[in-house]
PDB file of C-alpha atoms and ligand atoms in Angstrom:
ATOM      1  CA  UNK A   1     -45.491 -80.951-176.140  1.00  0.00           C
ATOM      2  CA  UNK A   2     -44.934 -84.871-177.333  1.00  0.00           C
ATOM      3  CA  UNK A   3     -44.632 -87.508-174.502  1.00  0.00           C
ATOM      4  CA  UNK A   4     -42.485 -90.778-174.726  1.00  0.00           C
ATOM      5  CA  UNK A   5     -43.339 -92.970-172.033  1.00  0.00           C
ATOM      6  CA  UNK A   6     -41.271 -95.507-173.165  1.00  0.00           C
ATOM      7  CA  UNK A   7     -43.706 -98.049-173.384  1.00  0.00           C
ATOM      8  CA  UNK A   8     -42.137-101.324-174.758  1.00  0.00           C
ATOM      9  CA  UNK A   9     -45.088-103.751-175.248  1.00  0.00           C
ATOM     10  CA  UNK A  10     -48.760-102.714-175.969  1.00  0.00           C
ATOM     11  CA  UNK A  11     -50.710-102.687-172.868  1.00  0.00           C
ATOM     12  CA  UNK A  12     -53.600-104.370-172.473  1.00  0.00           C
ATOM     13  CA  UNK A  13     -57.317-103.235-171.849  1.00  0.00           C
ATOM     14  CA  UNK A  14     -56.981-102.393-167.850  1.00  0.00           C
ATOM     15  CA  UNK A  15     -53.224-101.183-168.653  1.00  0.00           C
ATOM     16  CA  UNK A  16     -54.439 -98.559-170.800  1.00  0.00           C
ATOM     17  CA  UNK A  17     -57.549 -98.006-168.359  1.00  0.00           C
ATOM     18  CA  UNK A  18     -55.129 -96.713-165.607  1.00  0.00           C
ATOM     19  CA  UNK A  19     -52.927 -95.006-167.920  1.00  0.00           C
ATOM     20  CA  UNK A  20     -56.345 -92.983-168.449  1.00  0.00           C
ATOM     21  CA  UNK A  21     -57.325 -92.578-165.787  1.00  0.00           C
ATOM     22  CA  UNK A  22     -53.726 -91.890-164.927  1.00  0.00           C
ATOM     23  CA  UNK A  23     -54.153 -89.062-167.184  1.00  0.00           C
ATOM     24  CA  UNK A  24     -57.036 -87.689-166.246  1.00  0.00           C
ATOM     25  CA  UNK A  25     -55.328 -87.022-162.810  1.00  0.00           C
ATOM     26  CA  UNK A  26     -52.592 -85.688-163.598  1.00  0.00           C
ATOM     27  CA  UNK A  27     -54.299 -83.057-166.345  1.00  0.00           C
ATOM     28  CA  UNK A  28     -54.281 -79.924-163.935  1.00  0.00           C
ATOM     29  CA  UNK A  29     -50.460 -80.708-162.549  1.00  0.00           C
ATOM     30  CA  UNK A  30     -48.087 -78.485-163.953  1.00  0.00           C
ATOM     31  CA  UNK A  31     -44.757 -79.360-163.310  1.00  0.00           C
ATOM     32  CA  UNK A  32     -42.082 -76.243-161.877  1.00  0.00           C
ATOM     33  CA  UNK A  33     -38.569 -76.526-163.510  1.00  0.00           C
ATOM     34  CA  UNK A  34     -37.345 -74.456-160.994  1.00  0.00           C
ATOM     35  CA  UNK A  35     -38.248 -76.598-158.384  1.00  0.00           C
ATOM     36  CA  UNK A  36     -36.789 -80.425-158.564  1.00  0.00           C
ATOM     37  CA  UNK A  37     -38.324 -82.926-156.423  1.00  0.00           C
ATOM     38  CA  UNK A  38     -36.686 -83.281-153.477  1.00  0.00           C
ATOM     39  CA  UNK A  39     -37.655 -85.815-150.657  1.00  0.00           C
ATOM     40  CA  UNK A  40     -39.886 -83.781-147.822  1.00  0.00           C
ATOM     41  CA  UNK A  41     -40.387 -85.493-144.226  1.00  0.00           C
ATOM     42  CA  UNK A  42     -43.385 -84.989-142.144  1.00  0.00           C
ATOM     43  CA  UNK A  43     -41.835 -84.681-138.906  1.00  0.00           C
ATOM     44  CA  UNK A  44     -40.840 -81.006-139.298  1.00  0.00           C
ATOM     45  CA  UNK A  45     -42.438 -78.456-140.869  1.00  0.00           C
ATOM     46  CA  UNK A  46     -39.362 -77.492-142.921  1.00  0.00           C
ATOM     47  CA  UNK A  47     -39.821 -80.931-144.380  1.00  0.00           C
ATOM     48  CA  UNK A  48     -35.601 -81.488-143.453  1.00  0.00           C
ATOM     49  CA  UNK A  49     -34.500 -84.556-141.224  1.00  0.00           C
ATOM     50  CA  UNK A  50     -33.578 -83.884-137.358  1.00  0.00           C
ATOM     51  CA  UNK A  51     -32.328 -86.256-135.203  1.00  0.00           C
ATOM     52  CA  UNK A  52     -34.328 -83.880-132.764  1.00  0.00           C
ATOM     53  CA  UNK A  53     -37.768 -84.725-134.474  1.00  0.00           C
ATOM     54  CA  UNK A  54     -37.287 -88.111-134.684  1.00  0.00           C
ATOM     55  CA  UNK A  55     -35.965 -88.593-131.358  1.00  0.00           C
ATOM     56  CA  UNK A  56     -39.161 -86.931-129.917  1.00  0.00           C
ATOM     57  CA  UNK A  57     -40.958 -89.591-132.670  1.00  0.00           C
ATOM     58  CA  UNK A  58     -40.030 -92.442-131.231  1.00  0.00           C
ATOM     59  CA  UNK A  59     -40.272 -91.298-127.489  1.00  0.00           C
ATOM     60  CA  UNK A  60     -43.900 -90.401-128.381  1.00  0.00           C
ATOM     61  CA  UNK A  61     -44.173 -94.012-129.332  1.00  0.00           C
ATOM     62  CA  UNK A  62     -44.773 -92.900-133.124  1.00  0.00           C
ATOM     63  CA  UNK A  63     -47.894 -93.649-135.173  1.00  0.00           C
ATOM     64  CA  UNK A  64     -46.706 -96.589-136.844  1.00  0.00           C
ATOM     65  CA  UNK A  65     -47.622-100.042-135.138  1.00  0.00           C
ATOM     66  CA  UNK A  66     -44.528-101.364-135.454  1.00  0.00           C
ATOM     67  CA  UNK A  67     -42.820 -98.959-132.757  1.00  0.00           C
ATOM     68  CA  UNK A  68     -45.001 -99.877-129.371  1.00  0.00           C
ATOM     69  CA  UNK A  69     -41.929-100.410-127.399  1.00  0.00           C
ATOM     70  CA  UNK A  70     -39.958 -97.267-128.260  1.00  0.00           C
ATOM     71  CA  UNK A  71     -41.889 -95.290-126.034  1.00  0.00           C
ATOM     72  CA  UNK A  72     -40.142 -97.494-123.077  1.00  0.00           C
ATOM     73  CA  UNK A  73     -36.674 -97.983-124.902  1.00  0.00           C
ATOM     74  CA  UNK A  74     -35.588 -94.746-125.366  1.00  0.00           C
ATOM     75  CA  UNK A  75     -36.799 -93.252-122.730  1.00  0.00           C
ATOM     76  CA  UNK A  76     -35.157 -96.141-120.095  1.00  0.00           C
ATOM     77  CA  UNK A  77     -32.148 -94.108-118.089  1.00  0.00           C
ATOM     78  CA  UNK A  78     -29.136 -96.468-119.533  1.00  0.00           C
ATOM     79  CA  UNK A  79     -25.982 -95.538-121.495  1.00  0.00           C
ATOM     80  CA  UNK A  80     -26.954 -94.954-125.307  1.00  0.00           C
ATOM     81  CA  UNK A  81     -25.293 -97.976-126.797  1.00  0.00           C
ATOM     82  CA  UNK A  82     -27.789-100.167-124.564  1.00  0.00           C
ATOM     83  CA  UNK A  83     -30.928 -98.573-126.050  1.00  0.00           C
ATOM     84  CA  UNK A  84     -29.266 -99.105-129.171  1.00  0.00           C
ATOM     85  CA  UNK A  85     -29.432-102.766-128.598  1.00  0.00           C
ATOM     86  CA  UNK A  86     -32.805-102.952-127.088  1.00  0.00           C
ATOM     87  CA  UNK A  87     -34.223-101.088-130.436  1.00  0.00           C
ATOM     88  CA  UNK A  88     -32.003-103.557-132.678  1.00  0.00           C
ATOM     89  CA  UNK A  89     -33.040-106.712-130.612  1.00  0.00           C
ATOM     90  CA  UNK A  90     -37.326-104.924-130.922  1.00  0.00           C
ATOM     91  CA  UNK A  91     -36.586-104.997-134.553  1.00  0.00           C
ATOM     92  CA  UNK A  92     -34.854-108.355-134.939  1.00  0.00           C
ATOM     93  CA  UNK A  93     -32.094-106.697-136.229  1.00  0.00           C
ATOM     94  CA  UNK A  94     -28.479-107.838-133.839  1.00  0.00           C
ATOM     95  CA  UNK A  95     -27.107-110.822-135.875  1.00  0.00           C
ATOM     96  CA  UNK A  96     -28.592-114.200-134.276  1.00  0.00           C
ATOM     97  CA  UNK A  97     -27.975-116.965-136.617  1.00  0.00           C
ATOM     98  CA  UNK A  98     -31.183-117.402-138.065  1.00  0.00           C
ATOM     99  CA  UNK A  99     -30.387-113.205-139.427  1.00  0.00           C
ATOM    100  CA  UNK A 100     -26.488-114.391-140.223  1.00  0.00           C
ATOM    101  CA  UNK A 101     -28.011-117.755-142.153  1.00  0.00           C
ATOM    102  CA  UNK A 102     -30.580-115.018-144.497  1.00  0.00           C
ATOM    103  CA  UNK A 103     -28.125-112.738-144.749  1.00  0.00           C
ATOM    104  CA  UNK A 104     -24.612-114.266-145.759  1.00  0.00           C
ATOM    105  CA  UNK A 105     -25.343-117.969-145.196  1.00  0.00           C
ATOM    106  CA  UNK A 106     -21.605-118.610-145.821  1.00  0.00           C
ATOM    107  CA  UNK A 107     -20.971-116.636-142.595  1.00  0.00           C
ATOM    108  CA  UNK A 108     -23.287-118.734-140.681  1.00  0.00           C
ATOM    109  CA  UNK A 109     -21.804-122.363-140.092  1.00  0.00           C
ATOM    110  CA  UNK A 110     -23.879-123.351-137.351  1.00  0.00           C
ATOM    111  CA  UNK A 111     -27.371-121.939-137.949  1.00  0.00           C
ATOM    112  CA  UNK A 112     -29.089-124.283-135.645  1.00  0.00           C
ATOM    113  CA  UNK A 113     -26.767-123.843-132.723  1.00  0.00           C
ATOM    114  CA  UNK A 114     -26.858-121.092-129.296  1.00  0.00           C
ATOM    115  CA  UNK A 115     -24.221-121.171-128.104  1.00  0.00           C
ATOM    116  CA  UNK A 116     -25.878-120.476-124.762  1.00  0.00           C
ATOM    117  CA  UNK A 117     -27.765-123.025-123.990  1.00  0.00           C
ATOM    118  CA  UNK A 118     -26.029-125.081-126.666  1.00  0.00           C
ATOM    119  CA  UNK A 119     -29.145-126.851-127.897  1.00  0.00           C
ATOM    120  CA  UNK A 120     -31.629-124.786-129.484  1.00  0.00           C
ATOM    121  CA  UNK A 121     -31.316-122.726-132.867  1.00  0.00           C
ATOM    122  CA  UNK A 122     -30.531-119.123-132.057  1.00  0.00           C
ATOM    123  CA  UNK A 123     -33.192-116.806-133.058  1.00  0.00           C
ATOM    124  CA  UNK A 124     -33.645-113.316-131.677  1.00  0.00           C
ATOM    125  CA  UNK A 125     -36.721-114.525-129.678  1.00  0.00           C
ATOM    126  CA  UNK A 126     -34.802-117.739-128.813  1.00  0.00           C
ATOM    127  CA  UNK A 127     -31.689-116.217-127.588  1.00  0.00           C
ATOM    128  CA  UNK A 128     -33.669-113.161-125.646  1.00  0.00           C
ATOM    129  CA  UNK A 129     -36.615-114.808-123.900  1.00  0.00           C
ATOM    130  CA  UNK A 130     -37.007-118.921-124.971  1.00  0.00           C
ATOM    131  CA  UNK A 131     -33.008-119.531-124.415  1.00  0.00           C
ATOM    132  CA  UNK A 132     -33.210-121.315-120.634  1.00  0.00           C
ATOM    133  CA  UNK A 133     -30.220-118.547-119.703  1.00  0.00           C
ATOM    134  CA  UNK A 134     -32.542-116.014-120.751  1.00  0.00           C
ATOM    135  CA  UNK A 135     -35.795-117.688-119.319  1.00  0.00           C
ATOM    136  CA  UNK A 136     -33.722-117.744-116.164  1.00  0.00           C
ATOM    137  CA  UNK A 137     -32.683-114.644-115.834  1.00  0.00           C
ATOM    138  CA  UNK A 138     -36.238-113.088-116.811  1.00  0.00           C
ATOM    139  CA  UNK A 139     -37.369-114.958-114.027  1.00  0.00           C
ATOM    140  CA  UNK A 140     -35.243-113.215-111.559  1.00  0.00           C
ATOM    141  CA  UNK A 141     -36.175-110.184-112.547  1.00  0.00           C
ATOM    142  CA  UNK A 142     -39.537-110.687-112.584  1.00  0.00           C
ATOM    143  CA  UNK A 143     -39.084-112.239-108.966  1.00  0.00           C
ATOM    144  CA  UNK A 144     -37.385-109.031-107.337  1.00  0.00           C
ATOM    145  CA  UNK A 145     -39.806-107.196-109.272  1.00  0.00           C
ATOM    146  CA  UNK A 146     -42.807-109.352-107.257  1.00  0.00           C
ATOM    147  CA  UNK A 147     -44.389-110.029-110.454  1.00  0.00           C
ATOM    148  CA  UNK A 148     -45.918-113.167-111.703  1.00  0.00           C
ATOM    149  CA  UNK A 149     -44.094-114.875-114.630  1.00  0.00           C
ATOM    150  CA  UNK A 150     -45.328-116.590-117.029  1.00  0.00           C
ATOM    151  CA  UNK A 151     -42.795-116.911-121.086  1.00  0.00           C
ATOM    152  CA  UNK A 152     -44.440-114.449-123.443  1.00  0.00           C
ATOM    153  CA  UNK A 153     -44.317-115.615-127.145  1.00  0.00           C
ATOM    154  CA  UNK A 154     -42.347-112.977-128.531  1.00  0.00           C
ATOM    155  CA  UNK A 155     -39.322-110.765-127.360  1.00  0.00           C
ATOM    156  CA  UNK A 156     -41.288-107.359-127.530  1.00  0.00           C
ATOM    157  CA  UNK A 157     -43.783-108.550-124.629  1.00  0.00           C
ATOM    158  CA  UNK A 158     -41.123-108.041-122.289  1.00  0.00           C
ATOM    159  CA  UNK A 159     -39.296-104.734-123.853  1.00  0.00           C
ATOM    160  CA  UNK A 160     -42.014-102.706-122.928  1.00  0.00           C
ATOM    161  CA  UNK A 161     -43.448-100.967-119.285  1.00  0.00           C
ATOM    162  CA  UNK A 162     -44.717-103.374-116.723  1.00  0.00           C
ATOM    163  CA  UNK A 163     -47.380-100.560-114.202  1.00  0.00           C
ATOM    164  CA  UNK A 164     -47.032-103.139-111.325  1.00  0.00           C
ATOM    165  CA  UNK A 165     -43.175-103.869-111.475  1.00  0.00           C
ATOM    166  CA  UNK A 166     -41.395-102.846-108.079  1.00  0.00           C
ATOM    167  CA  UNK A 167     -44.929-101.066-107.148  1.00  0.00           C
ATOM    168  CA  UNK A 168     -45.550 -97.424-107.629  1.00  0.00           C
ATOM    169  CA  UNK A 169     -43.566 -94.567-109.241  1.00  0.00           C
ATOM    170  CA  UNK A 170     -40.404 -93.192-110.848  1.00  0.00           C
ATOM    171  CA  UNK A 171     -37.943 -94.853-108.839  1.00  0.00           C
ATOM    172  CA  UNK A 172     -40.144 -98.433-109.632  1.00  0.00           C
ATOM    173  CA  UNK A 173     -40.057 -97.383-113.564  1.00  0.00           C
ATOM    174  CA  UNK A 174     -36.583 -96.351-113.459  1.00  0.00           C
ATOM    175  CA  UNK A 175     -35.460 -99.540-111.863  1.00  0.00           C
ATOM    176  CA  UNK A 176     -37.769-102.154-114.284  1.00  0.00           C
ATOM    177  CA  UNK A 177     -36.399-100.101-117.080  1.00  0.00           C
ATOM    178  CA  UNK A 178     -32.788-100.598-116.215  1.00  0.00           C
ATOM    179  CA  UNK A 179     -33.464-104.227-114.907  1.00  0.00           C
ATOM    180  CA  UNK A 180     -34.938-104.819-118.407  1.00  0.00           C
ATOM    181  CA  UNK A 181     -32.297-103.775-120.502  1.00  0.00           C
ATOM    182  CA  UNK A 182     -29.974-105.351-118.507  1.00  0.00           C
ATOM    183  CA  UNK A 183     -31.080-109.051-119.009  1.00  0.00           C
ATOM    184  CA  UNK A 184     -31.353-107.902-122.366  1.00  0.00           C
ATOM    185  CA  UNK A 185     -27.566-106.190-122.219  1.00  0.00           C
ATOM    186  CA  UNK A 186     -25.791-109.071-120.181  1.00  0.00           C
ATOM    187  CA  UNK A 187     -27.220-111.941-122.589  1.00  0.00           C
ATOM    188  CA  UNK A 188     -26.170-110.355-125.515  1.00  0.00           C
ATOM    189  CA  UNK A 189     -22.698-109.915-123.972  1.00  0.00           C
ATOM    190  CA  UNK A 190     -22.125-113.105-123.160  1.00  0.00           C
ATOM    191  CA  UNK A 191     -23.580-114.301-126.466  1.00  0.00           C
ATOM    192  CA  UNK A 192     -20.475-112.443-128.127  1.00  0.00           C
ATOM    193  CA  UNK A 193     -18.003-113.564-125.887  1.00  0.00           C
ATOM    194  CA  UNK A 194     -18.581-116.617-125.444  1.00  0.00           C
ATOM    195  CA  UNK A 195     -18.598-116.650-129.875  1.00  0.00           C
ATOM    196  CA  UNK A 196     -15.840-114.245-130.815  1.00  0.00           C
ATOM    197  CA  UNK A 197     -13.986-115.070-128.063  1.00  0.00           C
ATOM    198  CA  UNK A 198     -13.388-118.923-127.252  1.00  0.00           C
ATOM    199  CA  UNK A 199     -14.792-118.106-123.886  1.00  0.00           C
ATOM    200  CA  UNK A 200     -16.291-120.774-121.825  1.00  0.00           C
ATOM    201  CA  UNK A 201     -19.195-118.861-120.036  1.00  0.00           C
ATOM    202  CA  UNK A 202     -19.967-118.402-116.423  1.00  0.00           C
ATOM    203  CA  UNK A 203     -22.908-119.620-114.745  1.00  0.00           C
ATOM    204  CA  UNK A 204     -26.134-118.152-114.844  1.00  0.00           C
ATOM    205  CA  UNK A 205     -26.035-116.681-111.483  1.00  0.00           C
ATOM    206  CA  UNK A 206     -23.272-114.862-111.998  1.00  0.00           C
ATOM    207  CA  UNK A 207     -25.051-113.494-115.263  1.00  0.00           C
ATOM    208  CA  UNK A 208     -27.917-112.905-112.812  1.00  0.00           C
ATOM    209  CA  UNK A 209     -25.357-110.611-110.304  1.00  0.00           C
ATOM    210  CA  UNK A 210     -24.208-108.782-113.696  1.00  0.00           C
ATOM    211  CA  UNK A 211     -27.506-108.184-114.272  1.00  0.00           C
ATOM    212  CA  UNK A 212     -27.894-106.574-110.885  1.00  0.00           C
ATOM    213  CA  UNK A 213     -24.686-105.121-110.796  1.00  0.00           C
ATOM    214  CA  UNK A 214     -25.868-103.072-114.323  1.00  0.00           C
ATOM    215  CA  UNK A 215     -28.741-102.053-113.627  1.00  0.00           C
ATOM    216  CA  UNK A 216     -28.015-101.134-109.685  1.00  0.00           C
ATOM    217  CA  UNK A 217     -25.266 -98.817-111.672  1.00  0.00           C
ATOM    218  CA  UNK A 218     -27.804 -97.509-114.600  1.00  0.00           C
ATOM    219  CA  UNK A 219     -30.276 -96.334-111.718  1.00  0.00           C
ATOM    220  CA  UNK A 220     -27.600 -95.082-109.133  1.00  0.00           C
ATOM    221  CA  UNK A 221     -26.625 -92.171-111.701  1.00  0.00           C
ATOM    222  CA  UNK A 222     -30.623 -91.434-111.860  1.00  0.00           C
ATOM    223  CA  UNK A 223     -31.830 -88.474-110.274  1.00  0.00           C
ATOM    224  CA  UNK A 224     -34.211 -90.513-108.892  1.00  0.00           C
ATOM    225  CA  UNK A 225     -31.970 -92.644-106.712  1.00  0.00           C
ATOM    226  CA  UNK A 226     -29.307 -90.045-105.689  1.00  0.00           C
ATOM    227  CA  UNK A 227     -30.003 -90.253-102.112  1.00  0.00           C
ATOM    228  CA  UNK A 228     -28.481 -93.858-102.483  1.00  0.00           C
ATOM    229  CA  UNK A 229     -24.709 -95.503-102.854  1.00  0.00           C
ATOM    230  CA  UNK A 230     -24.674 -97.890-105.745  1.00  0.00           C
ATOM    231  CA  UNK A 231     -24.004-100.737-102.946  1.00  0.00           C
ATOM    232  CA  UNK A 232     -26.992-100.414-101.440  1.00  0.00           C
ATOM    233  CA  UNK A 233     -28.996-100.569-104.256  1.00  0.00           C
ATOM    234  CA  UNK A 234     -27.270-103.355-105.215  1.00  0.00           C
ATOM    235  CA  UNK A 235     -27.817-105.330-101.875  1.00  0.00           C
ATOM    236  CA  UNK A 236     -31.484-104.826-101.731  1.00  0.00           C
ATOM    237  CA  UNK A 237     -33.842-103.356-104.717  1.00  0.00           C
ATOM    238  CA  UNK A 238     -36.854-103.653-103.315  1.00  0.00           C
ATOM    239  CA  UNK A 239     -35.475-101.255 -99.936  1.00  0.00           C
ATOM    240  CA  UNK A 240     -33.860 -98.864-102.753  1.00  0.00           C
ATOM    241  CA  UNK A 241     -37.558 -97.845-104.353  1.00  0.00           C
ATOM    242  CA  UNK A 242     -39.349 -97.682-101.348  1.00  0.00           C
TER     243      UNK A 242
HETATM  244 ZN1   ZN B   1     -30.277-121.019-126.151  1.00  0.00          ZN
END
């Protein structure tokens, strides 16, 4: 059997080195007609793809360093699209400026522009924890969680479990989740409007009561606070997970 390799230059000394070495490897593989490659994945044993597998992958937090807060994401009891944007916003993937400028910079006319606090240049990190709407809100939450605040550098410091938030428990994890993903949920809401739709913006108290209002809602389906109306959750969170 003849080989082309298709080799359009001569190779130099380490080139044809490898391609030796190269060789030498690959002397005792025998190739199967019958069999064409074919891509394999490691998550099941069948080597197919199931959303199954890889949902239980990223609730187990994965193996790969750049998942940490999927663990907390995707296991957080909100509506499906939210976790959607909570793993988008982890991955600096939702379409802040700086993303829009890289991407299709002709799309992007005001790169250095949020429109939120309608001073500083809208990064993911910017618009979701450095923005003063966002600081603001955090702060709340932080504040009816009775934990101290201090602004973390990055985004995924805050999308992640917090062991002392609302003390003790399911109903406390159930409720930090939900409060999380609602800051994160409400900002990127009002982001859009307030862009796609030549809205003016409300105040960021009453972003503060949305955020309540979403994650009081988020929790109230919960089994964990069915002994209680979504009002009173609403009214007082730190009474609800007592
Ligand atoms: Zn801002």
């Amino acid at each position: 059997m003849s080989w082309d390799f298709g080799f359009r230059r001569n190779l130099n000394d380490q080139e044809i080195e490898e391609f030796a070495s190269l060789m030498v490897k690959l002397e005792n593989v025998r190739s199967v007609e019958s069999k064409p490659d074919e891509r394999r994945r490691k998550l099941e044993p069948n080597g197919k793809f199931s959303c199954k597998s890889f949902h239980s992958f990223l609730i187990s937090g994965g193996s790969d360093p750049i998942f940490p807060p999927a663990k907390f994401i995707w296991k957080v009891k909100v509506p499906t699209k939210v976790k959607i944007l909570g793993w988008l916003v982890v991955l600096g993937k939702t379409n802040t400026c700086d993303v829009l400028q890289r991407r299709r910079p002709g799309s992007c006319f005001s790169p250095h522009w949020c429109i939120l606090c309608k001073a500083q240049g809208e990064s993911a990190d910017h618009v979701f924890v450095h923005c003063e709407v966002a600081n603001f809100l955090w702060k709340k939450l932080f504040w009816e969680a009775r934990v101290d605040w201090t602004t973390p550098l990055e985004r995924n410091d805050l999308l992640r479990e917090n062991p002392i938030a609302f003390g003790k428990g399911k109903k406390a994890r159930t409720l930090w989740g939900c409060g999380v993903l609602a800051v994160v949920w409400v900002i990127w809401m009002e982001r859009n409007k307030r862009l796609f739709e030549n809205y003016g913006g409300v105040e960021k108290e009453d972003l503060w009561e949305r955020v309540k209002f979403w994650a009081s809602l988020w929790v109230s389906i919960s089994k964990e606070f069915k002994d209680y109306n979504l009002s009173s959750i609403i009214l007082n969170w730190q009474a609800a997970v007592v």
